[in-house]
XYZ file of C-alpha atoms in Angstrom:
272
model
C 0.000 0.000 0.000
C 1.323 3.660 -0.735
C 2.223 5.404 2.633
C 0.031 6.823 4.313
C -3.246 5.751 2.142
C -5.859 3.390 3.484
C -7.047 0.472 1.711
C -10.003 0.746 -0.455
C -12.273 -1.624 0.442
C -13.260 -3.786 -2.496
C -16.355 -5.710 -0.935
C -17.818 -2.169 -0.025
C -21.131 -1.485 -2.577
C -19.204 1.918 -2.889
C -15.351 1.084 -1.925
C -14.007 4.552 -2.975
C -16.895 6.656 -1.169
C -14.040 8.308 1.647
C -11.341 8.644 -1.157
C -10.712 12.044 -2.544
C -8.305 10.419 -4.522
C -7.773 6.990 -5.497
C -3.866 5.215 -6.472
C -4.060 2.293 -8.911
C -0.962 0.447 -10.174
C -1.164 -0.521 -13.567
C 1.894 -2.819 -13.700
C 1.858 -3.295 -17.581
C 4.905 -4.406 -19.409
C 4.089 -5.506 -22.524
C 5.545 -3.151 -25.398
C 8.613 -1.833 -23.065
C 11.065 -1.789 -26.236
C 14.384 -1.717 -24.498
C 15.143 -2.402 -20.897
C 11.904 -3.938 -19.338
C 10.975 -4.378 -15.581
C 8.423 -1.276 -15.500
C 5.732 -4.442 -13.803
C 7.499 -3.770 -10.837
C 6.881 0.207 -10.584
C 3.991 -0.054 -8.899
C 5.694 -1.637 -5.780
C 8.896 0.120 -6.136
C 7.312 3.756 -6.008
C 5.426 2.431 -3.109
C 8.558 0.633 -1.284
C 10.366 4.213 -1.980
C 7.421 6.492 -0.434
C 8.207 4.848 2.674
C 11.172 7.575 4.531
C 8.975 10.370 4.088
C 7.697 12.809 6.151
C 3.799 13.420 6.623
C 4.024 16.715 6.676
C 4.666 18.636 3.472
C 5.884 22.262 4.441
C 5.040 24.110 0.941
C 1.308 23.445 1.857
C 1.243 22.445 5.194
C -0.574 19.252 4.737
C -0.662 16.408 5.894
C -0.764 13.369 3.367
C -2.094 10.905 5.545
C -5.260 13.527 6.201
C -5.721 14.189 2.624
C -8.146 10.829 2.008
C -5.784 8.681 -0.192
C -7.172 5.349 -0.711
C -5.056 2.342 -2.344
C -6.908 0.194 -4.557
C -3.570 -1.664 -4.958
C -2.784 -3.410 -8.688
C -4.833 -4.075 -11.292
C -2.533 -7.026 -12.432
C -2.320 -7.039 -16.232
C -2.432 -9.931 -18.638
C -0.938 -10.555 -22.101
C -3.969 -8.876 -24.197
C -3.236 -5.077 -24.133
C -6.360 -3.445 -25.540
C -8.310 -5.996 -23.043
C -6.418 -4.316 -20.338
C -6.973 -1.230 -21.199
C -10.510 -1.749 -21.222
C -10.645 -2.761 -17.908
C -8.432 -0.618 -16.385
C -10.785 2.430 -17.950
C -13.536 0.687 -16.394
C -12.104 0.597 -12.855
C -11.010 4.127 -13.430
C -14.025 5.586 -14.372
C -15.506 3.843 -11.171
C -13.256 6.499 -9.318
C -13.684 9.821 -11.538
C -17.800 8.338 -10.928
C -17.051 8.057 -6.436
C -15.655 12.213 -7.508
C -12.334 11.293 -6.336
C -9.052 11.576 -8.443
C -7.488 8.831 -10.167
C -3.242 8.724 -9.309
C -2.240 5.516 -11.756
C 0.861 4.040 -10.336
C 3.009 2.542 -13.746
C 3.667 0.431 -15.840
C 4.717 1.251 -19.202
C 3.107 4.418 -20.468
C 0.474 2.792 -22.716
C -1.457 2.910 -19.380
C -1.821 6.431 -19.942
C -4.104 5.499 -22.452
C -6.991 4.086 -20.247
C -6.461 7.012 -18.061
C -7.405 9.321 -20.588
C -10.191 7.370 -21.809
C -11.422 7.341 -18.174
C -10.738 11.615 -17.648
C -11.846 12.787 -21.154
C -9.847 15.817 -20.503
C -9.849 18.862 -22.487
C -5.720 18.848 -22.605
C -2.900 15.893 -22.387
C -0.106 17.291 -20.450
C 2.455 14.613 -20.446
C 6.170 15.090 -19.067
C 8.221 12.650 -20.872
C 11.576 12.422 -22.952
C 9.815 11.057 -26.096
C 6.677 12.591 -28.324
C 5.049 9.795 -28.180
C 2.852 10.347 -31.392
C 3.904 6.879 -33.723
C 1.434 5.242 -35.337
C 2.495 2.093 -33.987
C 6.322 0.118 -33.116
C 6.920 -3.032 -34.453
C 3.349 -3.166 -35.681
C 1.774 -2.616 -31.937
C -0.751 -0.057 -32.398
C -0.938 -0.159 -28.484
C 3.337 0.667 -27.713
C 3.945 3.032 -25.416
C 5.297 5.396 -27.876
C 1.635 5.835 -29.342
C 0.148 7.713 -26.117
C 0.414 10.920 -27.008
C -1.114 9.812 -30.361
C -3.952 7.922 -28.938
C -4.472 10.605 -26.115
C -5.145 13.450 -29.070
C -8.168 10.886 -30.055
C -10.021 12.105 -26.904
C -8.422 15.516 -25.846
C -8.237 18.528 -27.949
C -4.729 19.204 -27.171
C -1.331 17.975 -25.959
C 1.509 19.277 -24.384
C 4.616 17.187 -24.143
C 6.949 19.257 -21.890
C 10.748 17.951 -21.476
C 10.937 15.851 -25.222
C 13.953 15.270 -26.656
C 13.192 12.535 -29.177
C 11.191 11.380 -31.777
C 11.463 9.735 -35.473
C 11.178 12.720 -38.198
C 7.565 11.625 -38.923
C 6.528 12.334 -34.933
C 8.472 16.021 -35.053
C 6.210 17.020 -38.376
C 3.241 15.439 -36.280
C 4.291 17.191 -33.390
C 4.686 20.521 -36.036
C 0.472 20.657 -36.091
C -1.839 22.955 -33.926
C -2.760 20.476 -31.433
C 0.420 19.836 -30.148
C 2.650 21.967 -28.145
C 6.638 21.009 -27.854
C 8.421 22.334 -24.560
C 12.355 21.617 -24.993
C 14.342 20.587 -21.833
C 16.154 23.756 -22.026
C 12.578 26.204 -21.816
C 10.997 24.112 -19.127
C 12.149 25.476 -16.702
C 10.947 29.340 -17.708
C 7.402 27.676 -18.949
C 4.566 28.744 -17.291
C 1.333 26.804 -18.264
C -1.232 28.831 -19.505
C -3.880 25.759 -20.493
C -7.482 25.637 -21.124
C -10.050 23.542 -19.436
C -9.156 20.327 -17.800
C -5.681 18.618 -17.733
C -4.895 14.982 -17.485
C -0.816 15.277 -16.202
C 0.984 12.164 -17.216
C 4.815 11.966 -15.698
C 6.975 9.925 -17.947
C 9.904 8.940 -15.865
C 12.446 9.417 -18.527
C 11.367 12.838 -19.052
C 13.888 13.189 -16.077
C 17.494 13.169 -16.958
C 19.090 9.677 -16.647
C 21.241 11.140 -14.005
C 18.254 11.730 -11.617
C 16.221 8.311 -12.741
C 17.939 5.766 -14.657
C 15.680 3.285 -14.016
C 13.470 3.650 -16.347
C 12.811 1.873 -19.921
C 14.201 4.169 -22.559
C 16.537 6.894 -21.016
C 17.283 9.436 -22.692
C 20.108 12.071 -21.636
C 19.765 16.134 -21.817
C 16.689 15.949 -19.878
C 14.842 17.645 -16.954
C 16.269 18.342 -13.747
C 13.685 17.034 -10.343
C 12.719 20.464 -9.286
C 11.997 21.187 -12.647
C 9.673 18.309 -12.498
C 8.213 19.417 -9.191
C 7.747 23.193 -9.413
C 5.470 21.273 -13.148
C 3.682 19.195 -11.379
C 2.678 21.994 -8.489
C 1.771 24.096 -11.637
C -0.510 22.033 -13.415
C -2.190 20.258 -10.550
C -5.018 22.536 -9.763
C -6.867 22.148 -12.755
C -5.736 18.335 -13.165
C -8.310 15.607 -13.017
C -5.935 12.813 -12.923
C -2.455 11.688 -12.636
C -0.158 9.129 -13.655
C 3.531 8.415 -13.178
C 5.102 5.620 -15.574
C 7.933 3.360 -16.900
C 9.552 3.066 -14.079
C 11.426 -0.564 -13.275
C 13.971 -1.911 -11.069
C 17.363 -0.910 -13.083
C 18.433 1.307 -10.619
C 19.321 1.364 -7.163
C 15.606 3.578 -6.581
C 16.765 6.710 -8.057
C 13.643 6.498 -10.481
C 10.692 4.820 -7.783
C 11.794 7.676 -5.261
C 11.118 10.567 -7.684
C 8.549 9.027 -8.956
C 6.949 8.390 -5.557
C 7.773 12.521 -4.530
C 6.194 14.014 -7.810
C 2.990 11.668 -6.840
C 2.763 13.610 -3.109
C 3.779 16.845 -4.334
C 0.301 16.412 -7.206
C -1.923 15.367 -4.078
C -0.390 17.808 -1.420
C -0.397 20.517 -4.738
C -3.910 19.497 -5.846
C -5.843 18.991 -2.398
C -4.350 22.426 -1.197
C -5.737 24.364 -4.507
């Protein structure tokens, strides 16, 4: 169980009723097309939550008094748009109990039934990679397809932090509906976005200094405050979260940011 959640209770007729916001790994590691292990991110971010404080100074919150619930895994199987489908369904069952979904990774196809679940008006997604193929190795459903497959149901995405892409993803990325933010402006970007925001943290958007373990790194990336002073912007008008791709090729550089960005959304996003 993350720290300082409480167990949803499953046999309850409404088990996320005393959630305000709801953490669901999604341990999916089916399309990871270089160093796999990102199954195990769900318990690593968890395992790495476990030395911190409460209390978070910038809002002076406490997390354990902010109504976190742990629904724990949704263990995936071998059929990818299968478990999408039900990992939409048991997301929309928490967007439906008004509490906020915080998906706990897996590769970052699972981004994909988050959206689904959200319908948000914008795709924010921090990641190293566009994202926007068409497929990889003729899998409609790899992870670098999200931001594709996100733009089916939002009307815009921003990928903040990329640093790669084929040339066919940079011309997609070239079109109205997509906003590039290099690693070098992040830092000075202020989001100014419309309507609602699903925020999707690629781990690799970090530099492979601060998070090696992680699928595809990628150097020249973001630093961690960087990452955190993004996430505290964009989590007011969020309406879910996910962190992703990270596995167990490091000694929990990756799992620990990972497991910081998720407080500082909650701590960010309950204190708005």
């Amino acid at each position: 169980m993350f720290p300082g959640a409480s167990p949803a209770d499953e046999s309850a007729d409404a088990p996320f009723a005393d959630a305000d916001y709801v953490a669901v790994g999604a341990p999916l590691d089916a399309s990871t097309s270089f160093r796999p292990g990102a199954r195990f991110g769900p318990d690593r971010i968890r395992k790495f939550a476990r030395t911190f404080e409460d209390f978070h100074p910038a809002t002076g919150t406490h997390f354990s008094e902010l109504r976190v619930a742990d629904h724990g895994d949704v263990h995936a199987w071998h059929d990818t748009a299968e478990y999408l489908d039900y990992l939409e369904g048991v997301l929309t069952d928490v967007h439906w109990a008004d509490a906020v979904p915080v998906v706990l990774g897996g590769e970052h196809t699972v981004s994909v039934a988050g959206v689904r679940a959200a319908d948000p008006d914008t795709f924010v997604a921090l990641d190293a990679h566009l994202d926007l193929r068409e497929e990889l190795g003729g899998d409609a459903l790899s992870h670098s397809t999200v931001t594709r497959h996100a733009l089916d149901v939002a009307d815009e995405a921003i990928v903040v932090g990329a640093r790669s892409g084929n040339e066919a993803e940079w011309e997609r990325a070239a079109e109205s509906d997509v906003t590039v933010v290099r690693p070098d402006d992040a830092a000075n970007w202020t989001p100014d976005v419309e309507g609602s925001v699903y925020l999707s943290v690629d781990i690799d958007a970090a530099d492979p200094a601060y998070a090696p373990g992680t699928g595809t790194p990628e150097p020249f990336g973001l630093d961690s405050a960087t990452m955190r002073d993004l996430v505290r912007a964009l989590a007011p008008q969020s309406v879910a979260f996910d962190v992703v791709e990270v596995n167990d090729r490091d000694d929990g550089q990756a799992a620990t940011l990972a497991a910081k960005l998720l407080r500082e959304f909650i701590h960010t996003h309950a204190d708005a």
